[in-house]
Coordinates of N, CA and C in Angstrom, one line a residue:
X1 N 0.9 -1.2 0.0 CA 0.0 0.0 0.0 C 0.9 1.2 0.0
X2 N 0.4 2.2 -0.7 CA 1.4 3.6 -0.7 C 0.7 4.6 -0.6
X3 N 0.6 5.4 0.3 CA -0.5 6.7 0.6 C 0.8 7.7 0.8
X4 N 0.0 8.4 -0.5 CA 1.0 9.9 -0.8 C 0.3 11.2 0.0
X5 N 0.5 12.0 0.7 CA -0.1 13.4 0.7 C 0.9 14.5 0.2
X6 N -0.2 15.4 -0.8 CA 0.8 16.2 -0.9 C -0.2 17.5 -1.2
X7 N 0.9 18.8 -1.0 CA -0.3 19.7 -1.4 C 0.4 20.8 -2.4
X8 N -0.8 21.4 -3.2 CA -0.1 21.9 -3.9 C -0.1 23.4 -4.3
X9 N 0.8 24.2 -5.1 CA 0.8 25.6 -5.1 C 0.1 26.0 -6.4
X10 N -0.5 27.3 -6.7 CA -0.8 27.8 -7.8 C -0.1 27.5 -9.1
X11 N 0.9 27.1 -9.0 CA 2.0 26.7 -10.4 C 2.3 25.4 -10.3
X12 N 1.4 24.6 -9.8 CA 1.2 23.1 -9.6 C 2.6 22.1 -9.2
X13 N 3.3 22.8 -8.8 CA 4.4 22.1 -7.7 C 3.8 21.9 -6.2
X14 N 4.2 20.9 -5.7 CA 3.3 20.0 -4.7 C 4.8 19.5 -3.4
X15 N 4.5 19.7 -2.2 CA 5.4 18.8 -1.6 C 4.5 18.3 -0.5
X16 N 5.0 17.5 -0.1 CA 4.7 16.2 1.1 C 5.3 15.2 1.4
X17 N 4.4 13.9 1.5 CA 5.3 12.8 2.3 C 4.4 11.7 1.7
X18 N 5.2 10.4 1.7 CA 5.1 9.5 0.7 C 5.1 7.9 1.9
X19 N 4.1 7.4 2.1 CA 4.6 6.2 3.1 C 4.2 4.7 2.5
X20 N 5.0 4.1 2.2 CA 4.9 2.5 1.6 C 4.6 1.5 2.4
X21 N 4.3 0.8 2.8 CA 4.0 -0.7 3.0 C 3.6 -2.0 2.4
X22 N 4.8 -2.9 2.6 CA 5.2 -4.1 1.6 C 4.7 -5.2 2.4
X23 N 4.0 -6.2 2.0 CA 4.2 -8.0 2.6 C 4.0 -8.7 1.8
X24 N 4.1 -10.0 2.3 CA 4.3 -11.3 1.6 C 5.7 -11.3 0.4
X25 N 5.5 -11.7 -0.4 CA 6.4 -12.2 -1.2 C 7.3 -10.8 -2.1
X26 N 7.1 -9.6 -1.7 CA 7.3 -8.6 -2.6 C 8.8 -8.2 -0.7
X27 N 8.4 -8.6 0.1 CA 9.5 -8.0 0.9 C 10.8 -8.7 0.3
X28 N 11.2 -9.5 0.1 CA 12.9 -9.7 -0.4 C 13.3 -8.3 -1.3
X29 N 12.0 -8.3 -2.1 CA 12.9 -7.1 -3.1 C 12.7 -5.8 -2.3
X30 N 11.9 -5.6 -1.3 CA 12.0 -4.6 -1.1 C 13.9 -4.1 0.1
X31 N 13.7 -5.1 1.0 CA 14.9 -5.8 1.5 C 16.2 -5.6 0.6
X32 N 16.3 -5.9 -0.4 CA 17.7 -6.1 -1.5 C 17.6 -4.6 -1.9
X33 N 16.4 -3.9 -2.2 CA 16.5 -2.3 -3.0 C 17.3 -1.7 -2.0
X34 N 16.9 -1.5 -0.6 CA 16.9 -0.6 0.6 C 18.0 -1.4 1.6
X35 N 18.7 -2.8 1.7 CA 19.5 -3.1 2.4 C 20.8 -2.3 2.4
X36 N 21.3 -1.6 1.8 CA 22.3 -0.4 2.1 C 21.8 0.8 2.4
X37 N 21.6 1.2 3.5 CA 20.6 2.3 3.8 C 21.1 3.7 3.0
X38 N 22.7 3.5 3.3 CA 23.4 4.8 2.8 C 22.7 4.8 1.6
X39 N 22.3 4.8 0.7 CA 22.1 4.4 -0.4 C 21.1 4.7 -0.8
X40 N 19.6 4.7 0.2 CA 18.4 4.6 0.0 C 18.2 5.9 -0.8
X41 N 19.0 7.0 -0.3 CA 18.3 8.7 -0.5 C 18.4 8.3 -2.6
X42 N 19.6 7.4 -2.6 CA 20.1 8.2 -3.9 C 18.9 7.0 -4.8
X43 N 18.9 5.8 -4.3 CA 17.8 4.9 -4.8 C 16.5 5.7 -5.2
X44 N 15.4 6.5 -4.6 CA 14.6 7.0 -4.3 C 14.4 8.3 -5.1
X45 N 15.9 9.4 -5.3 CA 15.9 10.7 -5.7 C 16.2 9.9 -7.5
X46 N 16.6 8.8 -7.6 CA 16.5 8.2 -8.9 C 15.2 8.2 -9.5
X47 N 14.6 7.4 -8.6 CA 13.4 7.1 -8.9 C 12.7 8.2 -9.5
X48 N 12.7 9.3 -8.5 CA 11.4 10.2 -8.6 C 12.0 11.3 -9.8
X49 N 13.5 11.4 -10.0 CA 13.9 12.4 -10.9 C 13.3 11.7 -12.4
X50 N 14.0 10.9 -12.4 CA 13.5 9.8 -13.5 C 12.0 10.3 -14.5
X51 N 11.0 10.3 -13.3 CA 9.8 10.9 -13.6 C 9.6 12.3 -13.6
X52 N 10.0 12.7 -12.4 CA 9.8 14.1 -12.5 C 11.1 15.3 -12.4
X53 N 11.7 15.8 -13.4 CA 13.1 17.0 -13.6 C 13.0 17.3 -11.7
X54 N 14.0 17.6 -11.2 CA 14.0 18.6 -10.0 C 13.7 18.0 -9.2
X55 N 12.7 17.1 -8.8 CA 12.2 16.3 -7.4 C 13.6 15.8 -6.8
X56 N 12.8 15.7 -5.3 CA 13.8 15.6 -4.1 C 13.1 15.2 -3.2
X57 N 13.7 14.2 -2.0 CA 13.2 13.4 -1.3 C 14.3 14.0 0.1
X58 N 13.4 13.6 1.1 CA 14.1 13.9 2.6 C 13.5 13.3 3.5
X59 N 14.5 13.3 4.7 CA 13.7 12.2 6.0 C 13.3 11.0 5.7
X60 N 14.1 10.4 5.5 CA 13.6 8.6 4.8 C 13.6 7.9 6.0
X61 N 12.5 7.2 6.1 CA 12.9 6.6 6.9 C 12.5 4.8 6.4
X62 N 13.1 4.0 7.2 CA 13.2 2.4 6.7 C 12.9 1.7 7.5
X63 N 11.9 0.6 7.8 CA 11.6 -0.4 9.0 C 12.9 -1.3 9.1
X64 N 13.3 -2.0 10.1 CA 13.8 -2.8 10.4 C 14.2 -4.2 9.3
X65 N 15.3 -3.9 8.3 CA 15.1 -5.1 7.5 C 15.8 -5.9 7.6
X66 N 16.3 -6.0 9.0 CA 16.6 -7.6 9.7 C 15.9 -8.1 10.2
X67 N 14.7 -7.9 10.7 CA 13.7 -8.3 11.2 C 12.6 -8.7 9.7
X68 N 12.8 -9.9 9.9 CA 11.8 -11.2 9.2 C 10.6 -11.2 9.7
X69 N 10.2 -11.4 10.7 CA 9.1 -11.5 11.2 C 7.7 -9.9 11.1
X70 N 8.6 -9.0 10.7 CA 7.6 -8.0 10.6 C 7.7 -7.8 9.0
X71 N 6.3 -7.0 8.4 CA 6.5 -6.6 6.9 C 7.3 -5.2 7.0
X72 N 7.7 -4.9 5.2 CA 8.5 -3.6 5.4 C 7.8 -2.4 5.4
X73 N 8.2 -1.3 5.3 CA 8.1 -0.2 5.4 C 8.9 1.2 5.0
X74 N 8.7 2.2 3.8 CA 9.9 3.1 3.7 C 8.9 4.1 3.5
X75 N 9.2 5.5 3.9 CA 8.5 6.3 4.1 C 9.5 8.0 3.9
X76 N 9.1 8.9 3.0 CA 10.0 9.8 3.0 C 9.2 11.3 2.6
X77 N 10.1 12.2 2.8 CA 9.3 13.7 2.5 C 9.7 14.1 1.4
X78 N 8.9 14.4 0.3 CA 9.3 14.7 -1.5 C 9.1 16.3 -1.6
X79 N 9.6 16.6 -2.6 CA 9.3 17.8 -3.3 C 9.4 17.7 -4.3
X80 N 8.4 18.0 -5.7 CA 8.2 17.6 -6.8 C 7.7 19.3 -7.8
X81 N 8.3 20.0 -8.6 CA 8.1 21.1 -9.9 C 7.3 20.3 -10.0
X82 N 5.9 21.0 -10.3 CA 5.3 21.3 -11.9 C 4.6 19.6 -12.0
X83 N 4.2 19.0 -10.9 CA 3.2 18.3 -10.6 C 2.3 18.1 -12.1
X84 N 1.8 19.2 -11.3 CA 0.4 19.4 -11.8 C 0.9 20.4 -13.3
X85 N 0.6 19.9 -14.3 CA 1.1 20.7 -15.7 C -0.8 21.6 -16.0
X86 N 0.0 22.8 -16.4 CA -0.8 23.4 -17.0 C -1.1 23.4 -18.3
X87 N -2.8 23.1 -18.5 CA -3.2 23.3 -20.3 C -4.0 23.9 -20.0
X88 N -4.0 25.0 -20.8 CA -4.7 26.1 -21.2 C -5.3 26.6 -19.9
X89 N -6.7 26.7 -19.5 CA -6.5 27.1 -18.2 C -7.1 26.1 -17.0
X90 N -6.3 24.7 -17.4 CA -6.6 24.0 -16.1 C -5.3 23.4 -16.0
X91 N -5.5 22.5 -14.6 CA -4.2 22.0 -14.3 C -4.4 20.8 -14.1
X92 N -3.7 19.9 -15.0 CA -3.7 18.3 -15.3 C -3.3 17.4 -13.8
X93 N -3.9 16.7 -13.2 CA -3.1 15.9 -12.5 C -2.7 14.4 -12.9
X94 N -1.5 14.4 -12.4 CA -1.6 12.5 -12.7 C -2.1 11.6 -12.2
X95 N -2.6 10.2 -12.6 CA -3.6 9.5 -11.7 C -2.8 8.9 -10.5
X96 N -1.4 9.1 -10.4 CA -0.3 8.3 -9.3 C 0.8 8.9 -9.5
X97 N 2.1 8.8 -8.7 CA 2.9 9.5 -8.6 C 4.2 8.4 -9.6
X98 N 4.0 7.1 -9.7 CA 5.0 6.2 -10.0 C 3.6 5.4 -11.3
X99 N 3.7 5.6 -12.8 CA 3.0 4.7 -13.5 C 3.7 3.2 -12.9
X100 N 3.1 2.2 -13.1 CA 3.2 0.8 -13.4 C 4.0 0.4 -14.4
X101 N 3.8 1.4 -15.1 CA 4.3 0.6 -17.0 C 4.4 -0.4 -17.1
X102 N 3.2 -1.2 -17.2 CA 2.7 -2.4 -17.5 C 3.3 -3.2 -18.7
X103 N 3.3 -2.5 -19.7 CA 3.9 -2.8 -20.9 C 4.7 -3.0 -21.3
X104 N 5.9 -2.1 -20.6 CA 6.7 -2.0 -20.7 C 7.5 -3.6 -19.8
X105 N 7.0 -3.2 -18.6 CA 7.6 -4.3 -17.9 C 7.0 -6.0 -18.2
X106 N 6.2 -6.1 -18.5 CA 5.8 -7.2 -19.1 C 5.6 -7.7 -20.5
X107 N 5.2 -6.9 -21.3 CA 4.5 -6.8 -22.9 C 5.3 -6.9 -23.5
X108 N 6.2 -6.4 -23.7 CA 7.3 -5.6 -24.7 C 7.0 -6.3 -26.1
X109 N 7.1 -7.6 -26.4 CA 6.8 -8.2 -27.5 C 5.7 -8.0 -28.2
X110 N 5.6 -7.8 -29.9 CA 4.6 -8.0 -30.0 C 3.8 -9.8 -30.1
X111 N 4.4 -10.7 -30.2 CA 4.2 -11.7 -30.0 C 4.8 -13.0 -29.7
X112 N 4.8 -14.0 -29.1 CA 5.9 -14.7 -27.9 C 6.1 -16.3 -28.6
X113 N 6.5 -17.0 -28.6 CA 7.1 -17.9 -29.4 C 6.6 -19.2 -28.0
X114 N 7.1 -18.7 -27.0 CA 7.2 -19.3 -25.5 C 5.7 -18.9 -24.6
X115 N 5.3 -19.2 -23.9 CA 4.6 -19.2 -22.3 C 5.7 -17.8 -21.8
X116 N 4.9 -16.8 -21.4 CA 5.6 -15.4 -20.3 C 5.4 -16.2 -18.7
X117 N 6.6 -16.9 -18.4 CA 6.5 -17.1 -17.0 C 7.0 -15.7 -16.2
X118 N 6.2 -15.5 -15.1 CA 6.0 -14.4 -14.2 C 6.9 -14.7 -13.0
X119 N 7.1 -13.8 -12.0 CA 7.5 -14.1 -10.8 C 6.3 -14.7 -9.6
X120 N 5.7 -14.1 -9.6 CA 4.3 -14.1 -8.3 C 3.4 -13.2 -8.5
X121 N 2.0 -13.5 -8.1 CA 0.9 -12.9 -8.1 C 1.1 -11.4 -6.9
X122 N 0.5 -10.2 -7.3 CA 0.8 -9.4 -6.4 C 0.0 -8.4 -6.3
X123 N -0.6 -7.7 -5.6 CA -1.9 -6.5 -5.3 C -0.9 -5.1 -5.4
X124 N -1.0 -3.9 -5.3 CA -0.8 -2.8 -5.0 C -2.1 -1.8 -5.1
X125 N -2.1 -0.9 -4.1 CA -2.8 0.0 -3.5 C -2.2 1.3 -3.7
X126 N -2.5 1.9 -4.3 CA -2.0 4.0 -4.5 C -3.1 4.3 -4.2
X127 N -3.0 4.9 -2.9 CA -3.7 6.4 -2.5 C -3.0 7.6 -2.2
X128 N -3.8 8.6 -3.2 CA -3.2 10.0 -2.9 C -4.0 10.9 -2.8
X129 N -3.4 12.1 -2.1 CA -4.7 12.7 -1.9 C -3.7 14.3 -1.8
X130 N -4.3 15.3 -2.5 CA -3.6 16.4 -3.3 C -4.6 17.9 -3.1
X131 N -3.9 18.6 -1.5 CA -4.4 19.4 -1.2 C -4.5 20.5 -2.0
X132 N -5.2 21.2 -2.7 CA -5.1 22.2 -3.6 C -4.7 23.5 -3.0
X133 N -4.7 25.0 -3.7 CA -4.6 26.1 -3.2 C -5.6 26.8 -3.3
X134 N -6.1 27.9 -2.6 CA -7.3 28.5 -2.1 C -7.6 29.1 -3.6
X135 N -7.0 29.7 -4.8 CA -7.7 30.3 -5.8 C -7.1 29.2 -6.8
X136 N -7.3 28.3 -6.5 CA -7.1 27.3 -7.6 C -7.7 28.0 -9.0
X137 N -7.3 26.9 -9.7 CA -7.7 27.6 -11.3 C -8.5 26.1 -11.5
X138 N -8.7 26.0 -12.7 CA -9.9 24.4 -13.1 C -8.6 23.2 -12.8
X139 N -9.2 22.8 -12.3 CA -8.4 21.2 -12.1 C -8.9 20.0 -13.2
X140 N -8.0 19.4 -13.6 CA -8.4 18.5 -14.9 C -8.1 16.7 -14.2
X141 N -8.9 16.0 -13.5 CA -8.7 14.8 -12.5 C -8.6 13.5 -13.6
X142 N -7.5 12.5 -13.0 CA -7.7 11.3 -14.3 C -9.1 10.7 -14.1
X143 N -9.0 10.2 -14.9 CA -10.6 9.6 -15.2 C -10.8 8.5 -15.0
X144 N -11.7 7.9 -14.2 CA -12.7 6.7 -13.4 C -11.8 5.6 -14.4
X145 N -11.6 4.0 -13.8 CA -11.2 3.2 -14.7 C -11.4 2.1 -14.0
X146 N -12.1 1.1 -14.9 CA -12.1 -0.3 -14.0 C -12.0 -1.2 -15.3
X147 N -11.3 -2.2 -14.8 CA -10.7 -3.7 -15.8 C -11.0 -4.3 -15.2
X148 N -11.9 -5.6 -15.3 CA -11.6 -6.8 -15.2 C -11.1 -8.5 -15.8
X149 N -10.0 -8.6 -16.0 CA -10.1 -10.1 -16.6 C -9.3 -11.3 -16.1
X150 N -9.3 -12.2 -16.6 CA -8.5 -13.7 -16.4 C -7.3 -13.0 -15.6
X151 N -6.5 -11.9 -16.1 CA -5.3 -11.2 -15.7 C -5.1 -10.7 -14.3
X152 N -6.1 -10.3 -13.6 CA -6.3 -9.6 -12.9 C -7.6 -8.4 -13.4
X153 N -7.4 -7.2 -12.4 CA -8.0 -6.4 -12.5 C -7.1 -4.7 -12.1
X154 N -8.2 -3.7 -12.2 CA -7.6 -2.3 -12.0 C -8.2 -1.7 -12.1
X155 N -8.4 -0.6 -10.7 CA -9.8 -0.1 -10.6 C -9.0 1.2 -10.3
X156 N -9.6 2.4 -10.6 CA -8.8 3.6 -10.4 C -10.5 4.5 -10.1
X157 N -9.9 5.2 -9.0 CA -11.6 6.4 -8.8 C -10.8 7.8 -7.9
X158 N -11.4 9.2 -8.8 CA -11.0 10.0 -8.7 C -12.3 11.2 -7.8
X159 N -11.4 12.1 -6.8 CA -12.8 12.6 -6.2 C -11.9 13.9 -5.8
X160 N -13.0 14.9 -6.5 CA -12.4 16.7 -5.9 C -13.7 16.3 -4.7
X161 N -13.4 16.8 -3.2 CA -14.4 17.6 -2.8 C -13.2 18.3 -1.3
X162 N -13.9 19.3 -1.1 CA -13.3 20.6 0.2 C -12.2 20.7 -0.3
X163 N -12.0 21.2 -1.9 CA -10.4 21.5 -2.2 C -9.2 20.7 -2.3
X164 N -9.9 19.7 -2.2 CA -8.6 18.1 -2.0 C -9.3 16.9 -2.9
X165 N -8.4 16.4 -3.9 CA -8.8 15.7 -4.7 C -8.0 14.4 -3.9
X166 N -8.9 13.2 -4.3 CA -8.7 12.0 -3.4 C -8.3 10.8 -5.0
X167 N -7.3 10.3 -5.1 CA -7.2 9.3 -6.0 C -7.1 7.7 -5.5
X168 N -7.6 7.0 -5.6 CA -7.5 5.1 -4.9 C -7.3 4.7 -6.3
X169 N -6.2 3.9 -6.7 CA -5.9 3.2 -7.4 C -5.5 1.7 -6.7
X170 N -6.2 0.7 -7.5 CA -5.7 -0.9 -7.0 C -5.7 -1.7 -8.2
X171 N -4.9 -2.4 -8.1 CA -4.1 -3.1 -9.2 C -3.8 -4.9 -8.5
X172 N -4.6 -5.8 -9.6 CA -4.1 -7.2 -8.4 C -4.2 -7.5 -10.1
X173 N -2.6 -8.3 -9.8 CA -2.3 -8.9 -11.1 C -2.0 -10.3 -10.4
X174 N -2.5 -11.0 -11.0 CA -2.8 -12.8 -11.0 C -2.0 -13.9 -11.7
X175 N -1.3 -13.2 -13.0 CA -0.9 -14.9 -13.8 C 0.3 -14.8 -12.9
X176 N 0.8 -16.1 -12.7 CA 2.2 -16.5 -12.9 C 2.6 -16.9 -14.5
X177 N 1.7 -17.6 -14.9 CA 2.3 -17.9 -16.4 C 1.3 -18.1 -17.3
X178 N 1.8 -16.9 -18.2 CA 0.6 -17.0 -19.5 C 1.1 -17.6 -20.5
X179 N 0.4 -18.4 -21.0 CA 0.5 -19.7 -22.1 C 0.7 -18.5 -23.3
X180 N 1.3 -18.5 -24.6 CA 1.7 -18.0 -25.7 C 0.2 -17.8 -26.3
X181 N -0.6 -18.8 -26.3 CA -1.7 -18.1 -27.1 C -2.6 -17.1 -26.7
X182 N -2.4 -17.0 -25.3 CA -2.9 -16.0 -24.4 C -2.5 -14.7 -24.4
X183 N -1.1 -14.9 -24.7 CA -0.6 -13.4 -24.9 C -0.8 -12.1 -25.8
X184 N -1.6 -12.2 -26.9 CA -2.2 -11.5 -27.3 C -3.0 -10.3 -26.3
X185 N -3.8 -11.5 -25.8 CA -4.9 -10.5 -24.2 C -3.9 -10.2 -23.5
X186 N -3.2 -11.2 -22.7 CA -2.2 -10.4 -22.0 C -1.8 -9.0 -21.9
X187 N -1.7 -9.0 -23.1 CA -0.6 -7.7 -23.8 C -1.6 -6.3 -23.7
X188 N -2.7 -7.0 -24.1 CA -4.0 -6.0 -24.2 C -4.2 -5.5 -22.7
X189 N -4.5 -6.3 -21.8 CA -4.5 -5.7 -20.3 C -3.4 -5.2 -19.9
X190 N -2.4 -5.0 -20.1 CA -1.5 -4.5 -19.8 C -1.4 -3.2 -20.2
X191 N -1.7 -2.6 -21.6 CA -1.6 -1.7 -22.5 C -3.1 -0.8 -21.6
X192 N -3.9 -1.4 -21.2 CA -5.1 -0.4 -20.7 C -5.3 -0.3 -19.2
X193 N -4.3 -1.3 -18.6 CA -4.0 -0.6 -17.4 C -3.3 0.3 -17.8
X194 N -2.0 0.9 -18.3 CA -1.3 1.8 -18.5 C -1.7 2.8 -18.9
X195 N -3.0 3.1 -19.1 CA -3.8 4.0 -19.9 C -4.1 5.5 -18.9

């Protein structure tokens, strides 16, 4: 699960704080990313430059990743330019702060010779929620989305109210292994989660 707050200024640059929580089968990687702590700032300021020019992260903090017995946890304070992009006279927001790129990480082919064996089935949860500024200008919110198939699913729901737009996106992807003649669809759910 990942619940972002952040709020934002008239020129659609946004800062806050970002907190993760990891279990089951996805802690090793989280474990192997973040097991050099020194490290974590520059892991993270990759990440988010990557996506967005200028962003910056602070106060990281990391749960205990010697401890097996509990799930993980990484949590840090961002500052992110130009968020929110201006068209014409509204301000676009994104539906999450990190796309999936579905396609990219799984699809890439247009067609497979072999079965796409997977690693593990796995859920993710994005909630954000994006305090606006008192003379806001028109806000432009991503748009409602629900998938269902054999693949999983992906439900995304967007909500302005008292000046604060609320985004829940959930994502539970299912195959371990898609047989070659399936990949076709595969490919196709993947390409409209990414949407």
């Amino acid at each position: 699960v990942y619940n972002t707050v952040l709020t934002m200024d008239a020129d659609g640059n946004v800062e806050g704080y970002r907190a993760s929580d990891f279990r089951g089968l996805y802690n090793p990687v989280i474990r192997r990313t973040y097991e050099n702590q020194a490290k974590a700032k520059e892991s993270i300021d990759s990440a988010l430059i990557g996506t967005y020019p200028g962003a910056e992260s602070s106060n990281i903090q990391i749960s205990d990743l010697k401890n097996y017995d509990t799930d993980e946890s990484v949590s840090y304070e961002l500052k992110i330019p130009l968020y929110g992009v201006k068209q014409g006279n509204a301000l676009v927001v994104p539906s999450t702060l990190f796309d999936d790129s579905m396609s990219q990480r799984f699809a890439q082919l247009s067609e497979r010779e072999y079965d796409l064996v997977l690693s593990f089935p796995w859920t993710r949860t994005n909630i954000t929620r994006i305090k606006l500024p008192e003379n806001r200008q028109e806000v432009t919110l991503p748009p409602d989305h629900e998938l269902i198939t054999e693949f999983g699913r992906y439900i995304r729901k967007s909500v302005l109210e008292d000046n604060e737009i609320s985004i829940r996106e959930e994502i539970v992807f299912t195959p371990i292994r898609v047989a070659k003649e399936k990949y076709k669809d595969f490919r196709e759910f993947c390409r409209l989660v990414d949407l």
